[in-house]
Amino acid sequence: MIPYPSWLNAGDNAWQLISATLVGLMSIPGIAILYGGLVQRKWVVNTMFMAFTGFSLVLVAWVLWEFKMGFGEPLNSHWPGILGAFVGRPGTIVGSASEQQQATIPLATGAMPSFRFPQSTLAYFHFAFAAITPLLFLGSVIGRMNIRAWLLFVPLWSTLVYTVNAFLLWGGGWWAQQGALDYSGGYVIHLAAGTSGFVAAAVIGPRLARDRAHGVPNNLPMVAVGAGILWLGWNGFNGGDMYFGGHNAAAAVLNTNLCTAVALLVWVFWDMFAGPQRKPTFLGGINGMIVGLVAITPAAGFVTGIGAIYIGVISSSIVWLAWNYLSKVRPFNKVDDALGVVYTHGIAGLAGGMLVGIFADPAMAVYLNKDGTTAFSTSGWLYGNLDQLWKQAGAAGTVILYDGVMTLLILKAIGLFVKLRAPDPVLESGDLAVHDEEAYPAETAVATGSEPMAVAATPTPAPQKEPETDSS
C-alpha cells in the first residue's frame, strides 16, 4: 500500500493546505474581529454575522459551480477576443474523482510546472481567496445594509464578478494571456473589493447622520487582534499563491512582511508630521499595515526586498494622501464608505498592481530549469519593459469597469425584491433589532433575562470624514 499517488508531494500539499487555512483565518475570525472592533458597539453582532454567513455562502457556491468558472475550461473559446477567455464553464467538484485527481488549471497547462497536490487542495485554497473578497467590502456597507439583501448579494456577486476576475488573471484567461501580473490578488481581490464596496455604498446610501458623527471604534484591543491575524495570515495569502513550497514562496513571504512594516511606519510618520492632529494614531498604523499588505500582494514574488521597500513607501504615501485629501472631493465625499475600503484596498491594490509594472525584477526566478537556470521571471519598466505598465493599466481598467457596472446591476436587481437598506428604526437600535442579540449586554439584563433597550445618541450633523476614526 502507498499513502498517496506518485504525482503528489506531501510538502507542497501540506503547505497549500496550511496557506489556505491561514487565509481562511483572515476571514474568520480575522475580518470578523477587526471590523467588529471598528464599528459602533450596536453593530458588532451584525458585522460578525455578515462575515460568517458570507464565508459560508461562498464555500457552497464555490464547490457547486464557481471554482470551474474561475479555473476551468472557457465558457466558449470560439467567442471573439476577450469574450473567448472571459470566464469558465460552471461545474461541480464535489465528486470523488474531482476531489482526488491531480490539480490542474486547463489554460495554464504548460505555462507552469504541474501541480503536486489534488484538485480539492487547489479548490479550497482559492475558496479562501474568493470568500475574503466580499468580506473586505463588507466594511463599505456596515451599519445600514439589510441582512436579507446581503444573503442574496454575496453568492450573486461571487458568481458573476469574482469568478470573472479570477479567470481573467489567474485561470489563464485573456489578461493572463496578455501577460498582466497579479501575484496574489491585488486586482482580483483588493481592487475588486474597493470598487464594488464603493459602488454598493453609493447605491445603498449613507448610515444615519448620528452614526456617522459618532462612528468611533468600540474596542481597540479587538481591532489589534484582528489586524494581527490579518498580517500573519497574509503569509498564506502571498506565500501560498506560488503553489509550491519553494524559493519563490519564501521570498514572497519575506517581501510581504517587509513592505507591510515599511508602509505602517510611513503612515505613522505622515500622521505625525502632516496629519490633522500631528499625532501618531494606532488606527493610522493599522491603515498603513493594511495598505502594505494589499500593495505587495500583486508583486510579492516578482520583486526584490528593495522593490518591496519602495512599494511600501510609495503606496502608503499615495493612500495616506487620498485618505486625507481625496476624501474631501466628489464623488468620495458624497459616498459613505464606512471603513474606507476604497482607499486601503481599492487604491492600494491599484497602486500595487501598477508598481509591479515598474519594479518587477527579472533576477527573481519564479520557476527554474532542471539545471538551476531561470525558466520564468518577469520584468518591469525599470528593467526595460515599459509594456508591462500598460498591461497592468489595462487589467486594472477592466476590473474597475466590469466590477463597478456589475455590482450596480446586481444591487438594482436585488432591490426589486428586497429592500437594500434596513429601515431607520432598525438602524437606530442595530443588533437588537436585527438579531435580538448584542455584543456587550448590560449586567442587569444578563441577570434578569430582560431585553435591554438600545440608547440612541443625540443627533448631530455629520462632520467631514475623520481618517483617525475609521480603518479597514
Tab-separated table of C-alpha atoms in Angstrom:
chain	number	residue	atom	x	y	z
A	1	MET	CA	0.000	0.000	0.000
A	2	ILE	CA	1.033	3.621	-0.592
A	3	PRO	CA	-0.381	6.690	1.171
A	4	TYR	CA	-0.782	8.835	-1.933
A	5	PRO	CA	-0.227	8.797	-5.707
A	6	SER	CA	3.207	9.293	-7.236
A	7	TRP	CA	2.418	12.795	-8.526
A	8	LEU	CA	1.627	14.100	-5.017
A	9	ASN	CA	4.326	15.830	-2.961
A	10	ALA	CA	3.469	15.816	0.737
A	11	GLY	CA	5.367	19.046	1.420
A	12	ASP	CA	3.662	21.043	-1.312
A	13	ASN	CA	0.269	19.635	-0.369
A	14	ALA	CA	0.769	20.420	3.319
A	15	TRP	CA	1.944	23.969	2.550
A	16	GLN	CA	-1.067	24.673	0.360
A	17	LEU	CA	-3.482	23.385	2.982
A	18	ILE	CA	-1.733	25.414	5.700
A	19	SER	CA	-1.738	28.502	3.468
A	20	ALA	CA	-5.433	28.051	2.735
A	21	THR	CA	-6.142	27.774	6.453
A	22	LEU	CA	-4.131	30.940	7.159
A	23	VAL	CA	-6.141	32.798	4.517
A	24	GLY	CA	-9.353	31.380	5.976
A	25	LEU	CA	-8.353	32.633	9.418
A	26	MET	CA	-8.006	36.107	7.924
A	27	SER	CA	-11.755	35.984	7.268
A	28	ILE	CA	-12.976	34.187	10.374
A	29	PRO	CA	-12.079	35.315	12.900
A	30	GLY	CA	-9.718	37.968	11.388
A	31	ILE	CA	-12.071	40.254	9.458
A	32	ALA	CA	-14.944	39.494	11.842
A	33	ILE	CA	-12.875	40.659	14.828
A	34	LEU	CA	-11.184	43.570	13.055
A	35	TYR	CA	-14.381	45.027	11.647
A	36	GLY	CA	-16.309	44.052	14.790
A	37	GLY	CA	-13.919	46.200	16.840
A	38	LEU	CA	-14.021	49.121	14.430
A	39	VAL	CA	-17.789	49.572	14.261
A	40	GLN	CA	-20.069	51.098	16.880
A	41	ARG	CA	-20.954	48.665	19.642
A	42	LYS	CA	-24.548	48.407	18.396
A	43	TRP	CA	-23.292	46.854	15.118
A	44	VAL	CA	-20.746	44.321	16.426
A	45	VAL	CA	-23.019	41.263	16.195
A	46	ASN	CA	-24.355	42.249	12.781
A	47	THR	CA	-20.846	42.720	11.435
A	48	MET	CA	-19.622	39.345	12.679
A	49	PHE	CA	-22.820	37.659	11.498
A	50	MET	CA	-22.404	39.024	7.977
A	51	ALA	CA	-18.772	37.870	7.921
A	52	PHE	CA	-19.609	34.300	8.955
A	53	THR	CA	-22.606	33.986	6.628
A	54	GLY	CA	-20.679	35.480	3.703
A	55	PHE	CA	-17.869	32.983	4.249
A	56	SER	CA	-20.349	30.083	4.288
A	57	LEU	CA	-22.310	31.233	1.235
A	58	VAL	CA	-19.180	31.470	-0.916
A	59	LEU	CA	-17.997	27.972	0.046
A	60	VAL	CA	-21.250	26.337	-1.021
A	61	ALA	CA	-21.351	28.214	-4.325
A	62	TRP	CA	-17.624	27.657	-4.895
A	63	VAL	CA	-17.715	23.857	-4.857
A	64	LEU	CA	-21.029	23.577	-6.717
A	65	TRP	CA	-20.277	25.843	-9.686
A	66	GLU	CA	-17.865	28.731	-9.078
A	67	PHE	CA	-14.460	27.015	-8.925
A	68	LYS	CA	-14.684	25.838	-12.509
A	69	MET	CA	-15.911	29.265	-13.582
A	70	GLY	CA	-12.677	30.719	-12.234
A	71	PHE	CA	-10.225	27.916	-13.023
A	72	GLY	CA	-11.816	25.591	-15.573
A	73	GLU	CA	-12.353	25.407	-19.321
A	74	PRO	CA	-13.503	28.612	-21.086
A	75	LEU	CA	-17.244	29.036	-21.347
A	76	ASN	CA	-16.923	29.405	-25.121
A	77	SER	CA	-13.448	29.654	-26.638
A	78	HIS	CA	-14.940	30.436	-30.073
A	79	TRP	CA	-16.190	33.847	-28.998
A	80	PRO	CA	-14.033	36.728	-30.281
A	81	GLY	CA	-11.308	38.496	-28.298
A	82	ILE	CA	-11.628	38.784	-24.558
A	83	LEU	CA	-15.044	37.096	-24.591
A	84	GLY	CA	-13.440	33.798	-25.601
A	85	ALA	CA	-11.305	33.776	-22.434
A	86	PHE	CA	-13.525	35.729	-20.058
A	87	VAL	CA	-14.945	33.142	-17.646
A	88	GLY	CA	-15.007	29.374	-17.219
A	89	ARG	CA	-17.816	26.883	-17.669
A	90	PRO	CA	-19.764	26.222	-14.423
A	91	GLY	CA	-19.438	22.757	-12.910
A	92	THR	CA	-19.285	20.913	-9.622
A	93	ILE	CA	-16.201	19.452	-7.953
A	94	VAL	CA	-17.809	17.522	-5.106
A	95	GLY	CA	-17.397	14.040	-6.653
A	96	SER	CA	-14.660	11.644	-5.550
A	97	ALA	CA	-12.841	11.816	-8.889
A	98	SER	CA	-12.853	15.618	-8.933
A	99	GLU	CA	-11.636	15.963	-5.366
A	100	GLN	CA	-8.828	13.386	-5.570
A	101	GLN	CA	-7.443	13.916	-9.057
A	102	GLN	CA	-4.258	15.865	-9.683
A	103	ALA	CA	-4.919	19.591	-9.618
A	104	THR	CA	-4.943	21.392	-12.918
A	105	ILE	CA	-5.812	24.764	-14.410
A	106	PRO	CA	-6.539	23.845	-18.056
A	107	LEU	CA	-5.465	27.110	-19.692
A	108	ALA	CA	-2.273	27.277	-17.602
A	109	THR	CA	-1.075	23.792	-18.553
A	110	GLY	CA	2.429	24.029	-19.964
A	111	ALA	CA	2.912	27.593	-18.749
A	112	MET	CA	3.888	26.411	-15.254
A	113	PRO	CA	5.062	23.179	-13.579
A	114	SER	CA	2.447	20.514	-12.924
A	115	PHE	CA	0.737	20.755	-9.551
A	116	ARG	CA	1.829	18.256	-6.934
A	117	PHE	CA	-1.366	18.186	-4.899
A	118	PRO	CA	-5.021	17.210	-5.536
A	119	GLN	CA	-7.783	19.330	-7.003
A	120	SER	CA	-9.501	19.568	-3.622
A	121	THR	CA	-6.433	21.369	-2.231
A	122	LEU	CA	-6.421	23.861	-5.100
A	123	ALA	CA	-10.168	24.391	-4.774
A	124	TYR	CA	-10.047	25.009	-1.032
A	125	PHE	CA	-7.064	27.329	-1.334
A	126	HIS	CA	-8.811	29.513	-3.889
A	127	PHE	CA	-12.094	29.343	-1.992
A	128	ALA	CA	-10.377	31.161	0.886
A	129	PHE	CA	-9.485	33.963	-1.545
A	130	ALA	CA	-12.987	34.052	-3.002
A	131	ALA	CA	-14.531	34.192	0.473
A	132	ILE	CA	-12.475	37.049	1.863
A	133	THR	CA	-13.258	39.409	-1.038
A	134	PRO	CA	-16.923	40.175	-0.217
A	135	LEU	CA	-15.981	40.245	3.461
A	136	LEU	CA	-13.493	43.019	2.745
A	137	PHE	CA	-16.065	45.254	1.080
A	138	LEU	CA	-18.493	44.488	3.883
A	139	GLY	CA	-16.603	47.344	5.530
A	140	SER	CA	-18.079	49.764	2.996
A	141	VAL	CA	-21.733	48.999	3.796
A	142	ILE	CA	-21.613	48.287	7.516
A	143	GLY	CA	-24.335	49.900	9.586
A	144	ARG	CA	-27.195	50.040	7.107
A	145	MET	CA	-27.372	47.080	4.683
A	146	ASN	CA	-30.423	44.832	5.003
A	147	ILE	CA	-29.240	41.366	6.052
A	148	ARG	CA	-31.592	39.688	3.559
A	149	ALA	CA	-30.080	41.706	0.728
A	150	TRP	CA	-26.589	40.695	1.915
A	151	LEU	CA	-27.506	36.998	1.837
A	152	LEU	CA	-28.616	37.373	-1.779
A	153	PHE	CA	-25.839	39.702	-2.855
A	154	VAL	CA	-22.839	37.624	-1.768
A	155	PRO	CA	-23.431	34.498	-3.909
A	156	LEU	CA	-24.578	36.574	-6.895
A	157	TRP	CA	-21.537	38.857	-6.739
A	158	SER	CA	-19.168	35.970	-6.181
A	159	THR	CA	-20.624	34.117	-9.183
A	160	LEU	CA	-20.934	36.973	-11.648
A	161	VAL	CA	-17.987	39.155	-10.645
A	162	TYR	CA	-15.302	37.345	-8.657
A	163	THR	CA	-15.092	34.322	-10.945
A	164	VAL	CA	-14.566	36.599	-13.948
A	165	ASN	CA	-11.727	38.449	-12.218
A	166	ALA	CA	-10.122	35.154	-11.205
A	167	PHE	CA	-10.404	33.619	-14.664
A	168	LEU	CA	-9.084	36.686	-16.466
A	169	LEU	CA	-5.913	36.929	-14.375
A	170	TRP	CA	-5.332	33.547	-12.694
A	171	GLY	CA	-7.284	30.962	-14.654
A	172	GLY	CA	-5.375	31.508	-17.898
A	173	GLY	CA	-7.927	33.993	-19.210
A	174	TRP	CA	-7.448	36.926	-21.553
A	175	TRP	CA	-5.393	39.232	-19.344
A	176	ALA	CA	-3.189	36.362	-18.196
A	177	GLN	CA	-2.561	35.557	-21.848
A	178	GLN	CA	-1.570	39.178	-22.462
A	179	GLY	CA	0.989	38.970	-19.645
A	180	ALA	CA	-0.707	41.068	-16.937
A	181	LEU	CA	0.674	40.295	-13.474
A	182	ASP	CA	-1.231	39.745	-10.238
A	183	TYR	CA	0.786	37.501	-7.966
A	184	SER	CA	-1.839	37.041	-5.280
A	185	GLY	CA	-4.854	39.303	-5.738
A	186	GLY	CA	-4.048	42.996	-5.820
A	187	TYR	CA	-6.547	43.272	-8.671
A	188	VAL	CA	-8.652	40.108	-8.345
A	189	ILE	CA	-9.378	40.724	-4.664
A	190	HIS	CA	-8.467	44.185	-3.410
A	191	LEU	CA	-9.153	46.435	-6.381
A	192	ALA	CA	-12.370	44.463	-6.834
A	193	ALA	CA	-13.342	44.898	-3.175
A	194	GLY	CA	-12.613	48.627	-3.210
A	195	THR	CA	-14.551	49.194	-6.431
A	196	SER	CA	-17.567	47.078	-5.524
A	197	GLY	CA	-17.691	48.347	-1.954
A	198	PHE	CA	-17.694	51.967	-3.097
A	199	VAL	CA	-20.462	51.345	-5.628
A	200	ALA	CA	-22.505	49.405	-3.075
A	201	ALA	CA	-22.134	52.179	-0.501
A	202	ALA	CA	-23.318	54.722	-3.073
A	203	VAL	CA	-26.347	52.648	-4.089
A	204	ILE	CA	-27.440	51.702	-0.563
A	205	GLY	CA	-26.927	55.186	0.829
A	206	PRO	CA	-25.221	56.541	3.958
A	207	ARG	CA	-25.522	55.495	7.565
A	208	LEU	CA	-27.678	57.541	9.910
A	209	ALA	CA	-26.226	61.013	10.446
A	210	ARG	CA	-25.733	60.383	14.164
A	211	ASP	CA	-23.870	57.141	13.424
A	212	ARG	CA	-21.519	58.904	11.031
A	213	ALA	CA	-20.946	61.670	13.574
A	214	HIS	CA	-20.097	59.195	16.347
A	215	GLY	CA	-18.507	56.407	14.329
A	216	VAL	CA	-15.720	55.658	16.808
A	217	PRO	CA	-14.374	52.103	17.280
A	218	ASN	CA	-15.913	50.218	20.190
A	219	ASN	CA	-12.904	48.048	21.061
A	220	LEU	CA	-9.314	48.830	20.020
A	221	PRO	CA	-7.776	45.676	21.587
A	222	MET	CA	-10.234	43.680	19.462
A	223	VAL	CA	-9.013	45.639	16.428
A	224	ALA	CA	-5.412	44.783	17.323
A	225	VAL	CA	-6.168	41.058	17.471
A	226	GLY	CA	-7.981	41.109	14.132
A	227	ALA	CA	-5.220	43.147	12.494
A	228	GLY	CA	-2.557	40.780	13.821
A	229	ILE	CA	-4.388	37.768	12.418
A	230	LEU	CA	-4.664	39.589	9.111
A	231	TRP	CA	-0.941	40.422	8.987
A	232	LEU	CA	0.364	36.931	9.799
A	233	GLY	CA	-2.398	35.242	7.814
A	234	TRP	CA	-1.070	37.110	4.787
A	235	ASN	CA	1.910	34.722	4.829
A	236	GLY	CA	-0.502	32.137	3.473
A	237	PHE	CA	-2.098	34.691	1.178
A	238	ASN	CA	1.126	35.539	-0.677
A	239	GLY	CA	3.277	32.561	0.260
A	240	GLY	CA	0.722	30.051	-0.947
A	241	ASP	CA	-0.010	31.588	-4.307
A	242	MET	CA	3.250	30.238	-5.673
A	243	TYR	CA	1.574	26.754	-5.352
A	244	PHE	CA	4.917	25.213	-4.388
A	245	GLY	CA	6.759	25.408	-1.069
A	246	GLY	CA	9.963	26.606	-2.687
A	247	HIS	CA	12.352	29.526	-3.014
A	248	ASN	CA	9.905	31.969	-4.582
A	249	ALA	CA	7.281	31.348	-1.906
A	250	ALA	CA	9.878	32.133	0.768
A	251	ALA	CA	10.839	35.370	-0.984
A	252	ALA	CA	7.172	36.332	-1.292
A	253	VAL	CA	6.626	35.867	2.456
A	254	LEU	CA	9.677	37.976	3.367
A	255	ASN	CA	8.749	40.713	0.884
A	256	THR	CA	5.195	40.768	2.237
A	257	ASN	CA	6.265	41.392	5.808
A	258	LEU	CA	8.943	43.902	4.816
A	259	CYS	CA	6.600	46.015	2.697
A	260	THR	CA	3.954	45.910	5.427
A	261	ALA	CA	6.319	47.101	8.148
A	262	VAL	CA	7.573	49.940	5.950
A	263	ALA	CA	4.061	51.025	4.958
A	264	LEU	CA	2.903	51.034	8.584
A	265	LEU	CA	5.823	53.236	9.645
A	266	VAL	CA	5.407	55.588	6.689
A	267	TRP	CA	1.729	56.151	7.546
A	268	VAL	CA	2.659	56.851	11.175
A	269	PHE	CA	5.286	59.384	10.078
A	270	TRP	CA	2.785	61.097	7.778
A	271	ASP	CA	0.325	61.337	10.702
A	272	MET	CA	2.991	62.756	12.992
A	273	PHE	CA	4.336	65.408	10.675
A	274	ALA	CA	1.458	66.236	8.321
A	275	GLY	CA	-1.726	64.840	9.864
A	276	PRO	CA	-4.606	66.967	11.148
A	277	GLN	CA	-3.595	66.450	14.808
A	278	ARG	CA	0.145	65.943	14.209
A	279	LYS	CA	-0.081	62.835	16.390
A	280	PRO	CA	0.638	59.168	15.724
A	281	THR	CA	-2.514	57.047	15.982
A	282	PHE	CA	-2.957	53.315	16.365
A	283	LEU	CA	-5.688	53.241	13.728
A	284	GLY	CA	-3.429	55.140	11.358
A	285	GLY	CA	-0.784	52.469	11.861
A	286	ILE	CA	-3.371	49.769	11.112
A	287	ASN	CA	-4.322	51.605	7.923
A	288	GLY	CA	-0.666	51.674	6.884
A	289	MET	CA	-0.314	47.981	7.699
A	290	ILE	CA	-3.278	47.050	5.512
A	291	VAL	CA	-2.037	49.263	2.670
A	292	GLY	CA	1.347	47.496	2.757
A	293	LEU	CA	-0.244	44.059	2.756
A	294	VAL	CA	-2.507	44.971	-0.137
A	295	ALA	CA	0.096	46.780	-2.248
A	296	ILE	CA	2.699	43.989	-2.087
A	297	THR	CA	0.099	41.340	-2.932
A	298	PRO	CA	0.299	41.682	-6.755
A	299	ALA	CA	4.103	41.919	-6.600
A	300	ALA	CA	5.237	39.633	-3.773
A	301	GLY	CA	7.263	37.085	-5.752
A	302	PHE	CA	8.167	39.328	-8.679
A	303	VAL	CA	10.202	41.979	-6.810
A	304	THR	CA	13.251	42.005	-4.564
A	305	GLY	CA	13.320	43.234	-0.976
A	306	ILE	CA	14.395	46.662	-2.211
A	307	GLY	CA	11.375	46.723	-4.520
A	308	ALA	CA	9.168	45.748	-1.572
A	309	ILE	CA	10.502	48.704	0.427
A	310	TYR	CA	9.814	51.111	-2.425
A	311	ILE	CA	6.300	49.736	-2.822
A	312	GLY	CA	5.679	50.191	0.910
A	313	VAL	CA	6.839	53.820	0.874
A	314	ILE	CA	5.040	54.813	-2.327
A	315	SER	CA	1.744	53.019	-1.736
A	316	SER	CA	1.399	54.162	1.871
A	317	SER	CA	2.072	57.761	0.849
A	318	ILE	CA	-0.428	57.616	-2.025
A	319	VAL	CA	-3.197	56.147	0.120
A	320	TRP	CA	-2.482	58.499	3.054
A	321	LEU	CA	-2.859	61.486	0.740
A	322	ALA	CA	-6.022	60.016	-0.773
A	323	TRP	CA	-7.473	59.327	2.681
A	324	ASN	CA	-6.815	62.854	3.892
A	325	TYR	CA	-7.426	64.901	0.736
A	326	LEU	CA	-9.188	62.899	-1.988
A	327	SER	CA	-11.885	62.026	0.548
A	328	LYS	CA	-12.905	65.706	0.599
A	329	VAL	CA	-13.796	65.983	-3.101
A	330	ARG	CA	-16.513	64.469	-5.280
A	331	PRO	CA	-17.519	61.685	-5.542
A	332	PHE	CA	-15.629	60.442	-2.498
A	333	ASN	CA	-17.086	62.987	-0.072
A	334	LYS	CA	-20.618	62.058	-1.188
A	335	VAL	CA	-20.334	58.309	-0.563
A	336	ASP	CA	-20.345	56.858	2.955
A	337	ASP	CA	-17.694	54.149	2.625
A	338	ALA	CA	-17.872	53.352	6.335
A	339	LEU	CA	-14.383	51.893	6.857
A	340	GLY	CA	-12.634	53.470	3.877
A	341	VAL	CA	-12.298	50.247	1.871
A	342	VAL	CA	-11.958	52.186	-1.381
A	343	TYR	CA	-8.719	53.671	-0.031
A	344	THR	CA	-6.991	50.866	1.874
A	345	HIS	CA	-7.990	48.153	-0.600
A	346	GLY	CA	-9.092	49.784	-3.854
A	347	ILE	CA	-6.453	52.483	-4.260
A	348	ALA	CA	-3.792	50.384	-2.516
A	349	GLY	CA	-4.494	47.432	-4.818
A	350	LEU	CA	-4.361	49.678	-7.875
A	351	ALA	CA	-1.092	51.239	-6.694
A	352	GLY	CA	0.484	47.853	-6.020
A	353	GLY	CA	-0.602	46.494	-9.391
A	354	MET	CA	0.894	49.439	-11.225
A	355	LEU	CA	4.084	49.380	-9.147
A	356	VAL	CA	4.767	45.748	-10.044
A	357	GLY	CA	4.798	47.013	-13.625
A	358	ILE	CA	7.695	49.241	-12.560
A	359	PHE	CA	9.678	47.151	-10.046
A	360	ALA	CA	9.284	43.550	-11.309
A	361	ASP	CA	12.871	42.218	-11.361
A	362	PRO	CA	13.950	39.605	-13.954
A	363	ALA	CA	16.514	38.295	-11.469
A	364	MET	CA	13.678	36.995	-9.280
A	365	ALA	CA	13.237	33.470	-10.653
A	366	VAL	CA	9.665	32.248	-10.423
A	367	TYR	CA	10.303	28.800	-11.947
A	368	LEU	CA	13.604	27.037	-12.602
A	369	ASN	CA	15.003	24.697	-15.235
A	370	LYS	CA	16.445	21.369	-14.104
A	371	ASP	CA	19.959	22.796	-14.373
A	372	GLY	CA	19.066	25.602	-11.951
A	373	THR	CA	18.769	28.382	-14.527
A	374	THR	CA	15.725	30.643	-14.615
A	375	ALA	CA	12.818	29.210	-16.579
A	376	PHE	CA	10.403	32.068	-15.938
A	377	SER	CA	10.675	35.560	-14.460
A	378	THR	CA	9.157	38.942	-15.166
A	379	SER	CA	10.455	42.462	-15.654
A	380	GLY	CA	9.024	45.930	-15.198
A	381	TRP	CA	9.668	49.386	-16.519
A	382	LEU	CA	12.902	49.845	-14.536
A	383	TYR	CA	14.317	46.832	-16.354
A	384	GLY	CA	13.375	47.953	-19.844
A	385	ASN	CA	9.839	46.586	-20.116
A	386	LEU	CA	7.559	49.617	-20.398
A	387	ASP	CA	4.856	47.430	-21.982
A	388	GLN	CA	4.265	45.787	-18.619
A	389	LEU	CA	2.984	49.053	-17.221
A	390	TRP	CA	0.358	49.310	-19.979
A	391	LYS	CA	-0.711	45.704	-19.401
A	392	GLN	CA	-1.172	46.434	-15.708
A	393	ALA	CA	-3.222	49.530	-16.508
A	394	GLY	CA	-5.422	47.629	-18.969
A	395	ALA	CA	-6.154	44.836	-16.487
A	396	ALA	CA	-6.940	47.378	-13.762
A	397	GLY	CA	-9.313	49.275	-16.032
A	398	THR	CA	-11.138	46.055	-16.903
A	399	VAL	CA	-11.626	45.128	-13.243
A	400	ILE	CA	-12.804	48.614	-12.261
A	401	LEU	CA	-15.257	48.968	-15.143
A	402	TYR	CA	-16.666	45.444	-15.071
A	403	ASP	CA	-16.917	45.154	-11.290
A	404	GLY	CA	-18.451	48.595	-10.893
A	405	VAL	CA	-21.135	48.048	-13.535
A	406	MET	CA	-21.963	44.506	-12.409
A	407	THR	CA	-22.180	45.488	-8.743
A	408	LEU	CA	-24.630	48.238	-9.675
A	409	LEU	CA	-26.764	45.866	-11.771
A	410	ILE	CA	-26.798	43.119	-9.134
A	411	LEU	CA	-27.884	45.523	-6.410
A	412	LYS	CA	-30.571	47.076	-8.599
A	413	ALA	CA	-31.920	43.607	-9.409
A	414	ILE	CA	-31.974	42.563	-5.744
A	415	GLY	CA	-33.651	45.863	-4.880
A	416	LEU	CA	-36.652	44.852	-6.992
A	417	PHE	CA	-37.433	42.105	-4.462
A	418	VAL	CA	-35.750	43.076	-1.182
A	419	LYS	CA	-35.016	46.472	0.324
A	420	LEU	CA	-31.265	47.051	0.197
A	421	ARG	CA	-31.266	49.314	3.234
A	422	ALA	CA	-32.662	48.444	6.650
A	423	PRO	CA	-35.430	50.799	7.893
A	424	ASP	CA	-34.343	53.761	10.011
A	425	PRO	CA	-35.961	52.414	13.237
A	426	VAL	CA	-33.848	49.272	12.827
A	427	LEU	CA	-30.743	51.349	12.207
A	428	GLU	CA	-31.419	53.221	15.449
A	429	SER	CA	-31.167	50.031	17.512
A	430	GLY	CA	-28.754	47.953	15.442
A	431	ASP	CA	-28.049	44.426	16.645
A	432	LEU	CA	-31.041	44.214	18.970
A	433	ALA	CA	-33.456	44.993	16.170
A	434	VAL	CA	-31.778	42.757	13.585
A	435	HIS	CA	-30.646	39.763	15.672
A	436	ASP	CA	-32.160	40.194	19.142
A	437	GLU	CA	-28.567	39.983	20.414
A	438	GLU	CA	-25.870	42.424	21.440
A	439	ALA	CA	-22.120	42.123	21.927
A	440	TYR	CA	-21.954	43.790	25.338
A	441	PRO	CA	-25.243	43.182	27.181
A	442	ALA	CA	-25.893	45.088	30.383
A	443	GLU	CA	-25.211	43.085	33.556
A	444	THR	CA	-28.782	43.614	34.747
A	445	ALA	CA	-30.126	42.198	31.505
A	446	VAL	CA	-27.894	39.129	31.796
A	447	ALA	CA	-29.000	38.566	35.388
A	448	THR	CA	-32.736	39.018	34.791
A	449	GLY	CA	-33.018	37.815	31.211
A	450	SER	CA	-34.759	41.029	30.213
A	451	GLU	CA	-34.207	42.657	26.879
A	452	PRO	CA	-32.112	45.839	27.210
A	453	MET	CA	-33.135	48.891	25.268
A	454	ALA	CA	-30.702	50.466	22.829
A	455	VAL	CA	-29.840	54.052	23.728
A	456	ALA	CA	-29.636	56.343	20.712
A	457	ALA	CA	-27.098	59.139	20.652
A	458	THR	CA	-28.220	62.742	20.367
A	459	PRO	CA	-28.480	63.635	16.670
A	460	THR	CA	-25.695	65.864	15.402
A	461	PRO	CA	-24.777	66.989	11.901
A	462	ALA	CA	-22.498	64.588	10.062
A	463	PRO	CA	-18.965	66.053	10.014
A	464	GLN	CA	-16.291	65.713	7.370
A	465	LYS	CA	-14.672	62.283	7.250
A	466	GLU	CA	-12.114	61.862	10.043
A	467	PRO	CA	-9.317	59.475	8.997
A	468	GLU	CA	-8.387	58.638	12.576
A	469	THR	CA	-11.774	57.185	13.438
A	470	ASP	CA	-12.160	54.652	10.635
A	471	SER	CA	-9.998	51.878	9.326
A	472	SER	CA	-10.488	48.862	7.159
